[in-house]
GROMACS .gro file of C-alpha atoms in nm:
model
  187
    1UNK     CA    1   9.141 -16.413  15.311
    2UNK     CA    2   8.900 -16.451  15.020
    3UNK     CA    3   8.609 -16.652  15.036
    4UNK     CA    4   8.622 -16.908  14.791
    5UNK     CA    5   8.330 -16.948  14.518
    6UNK     CA    6   8.073 -17.232  14.510
    7UNK     CA    7   8.195 -17.337  14.178
    8UNK     CA    8   8.549 -17.436  14.312
    9UNK     CA    9   8.476 -17.668  14.578
   10UNK     CA   10   8.236 -17.869  14.402
   11UNK     CA   11   8.478 -17.905  14.157
   12UNK     CA   12   8.694 -18.068  14.431
   13UNK     CA   13   8.461 -18.267  14.583
   14UNK     CA   14   8.403 -18.472  14.264
   15UNK     CA   15   8.800 -18.497  14.204
   16UNK     CA   16   8.861 -18.638  14.602
   17UNK     CA   17   8.815 -19.016  14.658
   18UNK     CA   18   8.780 -19.062  15.020
   19UNK     CA   19   9.026 -19.360  15.201
   20UNK     CA   20   9.070 -19.480  15.491
   21UNK     CA   21   8.949 -19.254  15.777
   22UNK     CA   22   8.786 -19.027  15.609
   23UNK     CA   23   8.517 -19.221  15.514
   24UNK     CA   24   8.252 -19.162  15.753
   25UNK     CA   25   7.961 -19.351  15.700
   26UNK     CA   26   7.872 -19.582  15.982
   27UNK     CA   27   7.852 -19.892  15.727
   28UNK     CA   28   8.056 -20.005  15.405
   29UNK     CA   29   7.995 -20.324  15.150
   30UNK     CA   30   8.308 -20.432  15.080
   31UNK     CA   31   8.543 -20.566  14.790
   32UNK     CA   32   8.829 -20.710  14.808
   33UNK     CA   33   9.134 -20.696  14.554
   34UNK     CA   34   9.027 -20.984  14.389
   35UNK     CA   35   8.744 -20.794  14.292
   36UNK     CA   36   8.479 -21.066  14.564
   37UNK     CA   37   8.246 -20.887  14.759
   38UNK     CA   38   8.284 -20.967  15.115
   39UNK     CA   39   7.949 -20.836  15.238
   40UNK     CA   40   7.853 -20.542  15.437
   41UNK     CA   41   8.096 -20.387  15.741
   42UNK     CA   42   8.179 -20.173  16.042
   43UNK     CA   43   8.393 -19.877  15.862
   44UNK     CA   44   8.604 -19.939  16.125
   45UNK     CA   45   8.644 -20.320  16.071
   46UNK     CA   46   8.662 -20.233  15.708
   47UNK     CA   47   8.956 -20.054  15.755
   48UNK     CA   48   9.109 -20.284  16.013
   49UNK     CA   49   9.041 -20.544  15.713
   50UNK     CA   50   9.261 -20.360  15.465
   51UNK     CA   51   9.577 -20.246  15.688
   52UNK     CA   52   9.614 -20.591  15.800
   53UNK     CA   53   9.616 -20.661  15.404
   54UNK     CA   54   9.871 -20.347  15.421
   55UNK     CA   55   9.622 -20.211  15.140
   56UNK     CA   56   9.389 -19.892  15.236
   57UNK     CA   57   9.006 -19.884  15.185
   58UNK     CA   58   8.897 -19.632  14.883
   59UNK     CA   59   8.570 -19.541  14.892
   60UNK     CA   60   8.449 -19.655  14.498
   61UNK     CA   61   8.064 -19.591  14.453
   62UNK     CA   62   7.963 -19.323  14.749
   63UNK     CA   63   7.606 -19.281  14.629
   64UNK     CA   64   7.479 -19.672  14.651
   65UNK     CA   65   7.380 -19.788  15.023
   66UNK     CA   66   7.573 -19.866  15.138
   67UNK     CA   67   7.870 -19.686  15.037
   68UNK     CA   68   8.118 -19.966  14.789
   69UNK     CA   69   8.430 -19.942  14.881
   70UNK     CA   70   8.760 -20.172  14.759
   71UNK     CA   71   9.022 -20.273  14.967
   72UNK     CA   72   9.321 -20.167  14.712
   73UNK     CA   73   9.612 -20.011  14.646
   74UNK     CA   74   9.532 -19.625  14.656
   75UNK     CA   75   9.860 -19.560  14.476
   76UNK     CA   76   9.743 -19.773  14.148
   77UNK     CA   77   9.352 -19.686  14.181
   78UNK     CA   78   9.502 -19.340  14.115
   79UNK     CA   79   9.715 -19.440  13.813
   80UNK     CA   80   9.458 -19.667  13.669
   81UNK     CA   81   9.175 -19.407  13.706
   82UNK     CA   82   9.419 -19.141  13.523
   83UNK     CA   83   9.494 -19.394  13.286
   84UNK     CA   84   9.129 -19.523  13.206
   85UNK     CA   85   9.065 -19.163  13.153
   86UNK     CA   86   9.335 -19.021  12.898
   87UNK     CA   87   9.230 -19.317  12.722
   88UNK     CA   88   8.863 -19.180  12.713
   89UNK     CA   89   8.980 -18.870  12.553
   90UNK     CA   90   9.139 -19.058  12.318
   91UNK     CA   91   8.906 -19.197  12.143
   92UNK     CA   92   8.668 -18.952  12.171
   93UNK     CA   93   8.643 -18.805  11.856
   94UNK     CA   94   8.590 -18.429  11.744
   95UNK     CA   95   8.461 -18.322  11.446
   96UNK     CA   96   8.507 -18.019  11.338
   97UNK     CA   97   8.250 -17.806  11.067
   98UNK     CA   98   8.467 -17.667  10.801
   99UNK     CA   99   8.321 -17.425  10.578
  100UNK     CA  100   8.350 -17.393  10.180
  101UNK     CA  101   8.192 -17.081   9.981
  102UNK     CA  102   8.149 -17.071   9.619
  103UNK     CA  103   7.953 -16.800   9.432
  104UNK     CA  104   7.668 -16.934   9.112
  105UNK     CA  105   7.954 -16.778   8.873
  106UNK     CA  106   8.173 -17.019   9.040
  107UNK     CA  107   8.481 -17.089   8.789
  108UNK     CA  108   8.538 -17.430   8.760
  109UNK     CA  109   8.918 -17.426   8.824
  110UNK     CA  110   8.819 -17.245   9.178
  111UNK     CA  111   8.539 -17.487   9.192
  112UNK     CA  112   8.793 -17.811   9.153
  113UNK     CA  113   9.031 -17.635   9.400
  114UNK     CA  114   8.813 -17.587   9.694
  115UNK     CA  115   8.658 -17.953   9.612
  116UNK     CA  116   9.006 -18.087   9.677
  117UNK     CA  117   9.003 -17.899  10.014
  118UNK     CA  118   8.698 -18.036  10.124
  119UNK     CA  119   8.801 -18.438  10.059
  120UNK     CA  120   9.112 -18.329  10.247
  121UNK     CA  121   8.856 -18.215  10.528
  122UNK     CA  122   8.634 -18.503  10.495
  123UNK     CA  123   8.958 -18.734  10.554
  124UNK     CA  124   9.058 -18.584  10.823
  125UNK     CA  125   8.734 -18.656  10.965
  126UNK     CA  126   8.557 -18.321  10.970
  127UNK     CA  127   8.245 -18.226  10.826
  128UNK     CA  128   8.197 -18.001  10.531
  129UNK     CA  129   7.966 -17.755  10.517
  130UNK     CA  130   7.932 -17.640  10.112
  131UNK     CA  131   7.785 -17.270  10.112
  132UNK     CA  132   7.693 -17.077   9.781
  133UNK     CA  133   7.607 -16.751   9.842
  134UNK     CA  134   7.448 -16.513   9.664
  135UNK     CA  135   7.466 -16.137   9.584
  136UNK     CA  136   7.205 -15.871   9.491
  137UNK     CA  137   7.025 -16.002   9.160
  138UNK     CA  138   7.215 -16.350   9.154
  139UNK     CA  139   6.913 -16.441   9.400
  140UNK     CA  140   6.734 -16.484   9.099
  141UNK     CA  141   6.875 -16.779   8.958
  142UNK     CA  142   6.964 -16.983   9.248
  143UNK     CA  143   6.903 -17.311   9.012
  144UNK     CA  144   7.271 -17.227   8.911
  145UNK     CA  145   7.320 -17.255   9.259
  146UNK     CA  146   7.194 -17.581   9.317
  147UNK     CA  147   7.341 -17.705   9.024
  148UNK     CA  148   7.649 -17.622   9.211
  149UNK     CA  149   7.573 -17.799   9.495
  150UNK     CA  150   7.497 -18.116   9.322
  151UNK     CA  151   7.782 -18.103   9.112
  152UNK     CA  152   7.956 -18.048   9.492
  153UNK     CA  153   7.794 -18.411   9.594
  154UNK     CA  154   7.844 -18.595   9.294
  155UNK     CA  155   8.236 -18.556   9.327
  156UNK     CA  156   8.260 -18.647   9.669
  157UNK     CA  157   8.001 -18.878   9.667
  158UNK     CA  158   8.280 -19.167   9.712
  159UNK     CA  159   8.400 -19.045  10.067
  160UNK     CA  160   8.110 -18.874  10.222
  161UNK     CA  161   7.742 -18.902  10.253
  162UNK     CA  162   7.483 -18.591  10.286
  163UNK     CA  163   7.403 -18.543  10.634
  164UNK     CA  164   7.130 -18.197  10.580
  165UNK     CA  165   6.999 -18.170  10.243
  166UNK     CA  166   7.013 -17.861   9.971
  167UNK     CA  167   6.827 -17.632  10.184
  168UNK     CA  168   6.827 -17.198  10.172
  169UNK     CA  169   6.921 -16.960  10.469
  170UNK     CA  170   6.886 -16.637  10.324
  171UNK     CA  171   7.073 -16.524  10.067
  172UNK     CA  172   7.290 -16.899  10.090
  173UNK     CA  173   7.245 -17.212  10.002
  174UNK     CA  174   7.401 -17.527  10.164
  175UNK     CA  175   7.455 -17.900  10.243
  176UNK     CA  176   7.627 -17.999  10.505
  177UNK     CA  177   7.839 -18.359  10.400
  178UNK     CA  178   8.011 -18.580  10.706
  179UNK     CA  179   8.279 -18.858  10.579
  180UNK     CA  180   8.133 -19.185  10.524
  181UNK     CA  181   8.347 -19.449  10.814
  182UNK     CA  182   8.155 -19.757  10.550
  183UNK     CA  183   8.318 -19.606  10.231
  184UNK     CA  184   8.687 -19.437  10.394
  185UNK     CA  185   8.776 -19.754  10.598
  186UNK     CA  186   8.774 -20.009  10.267
  187UNK     CA  187   9.097 -19.744  10.062
   0.00000   0.00000   0.00000
């Protein structure tokens, strides 16, 4: 027989909602199915009250003093909880940082092509990091890289805003732009 790790046990405890006889505290604050507070009851009495209404006593706030329990149908409670978690997960926006690389001597067609990709990334809601990579002696001409990034910022300024300004990091010069919500909603 294998011993369970502490991580699994704590995860299981977090997911478990205690109902009816699983509630071991002596007194609980009871709320009925309409959301009206009934007061503080001895746990056995609260369970009896729930059974009379053919419902369950569900522990809502176990950390409160005394713990808060609600008289509701447990199946319905579980379903609504899952539904609420699903909508929260759906509404959570995940922003990804996409990277576009240039060199100081990038040709105009290549620049236009990469800028179009950056615009597509921004329209999808992702941030874009534009990087000018310097090799060898190109490092002496950082002005070209800065001009290129300024031109890039100017091209995408109608749908994006600069999140972090142009800066030099080692042999790379970069800028991070994020989609501008106020400008994209108007379109």
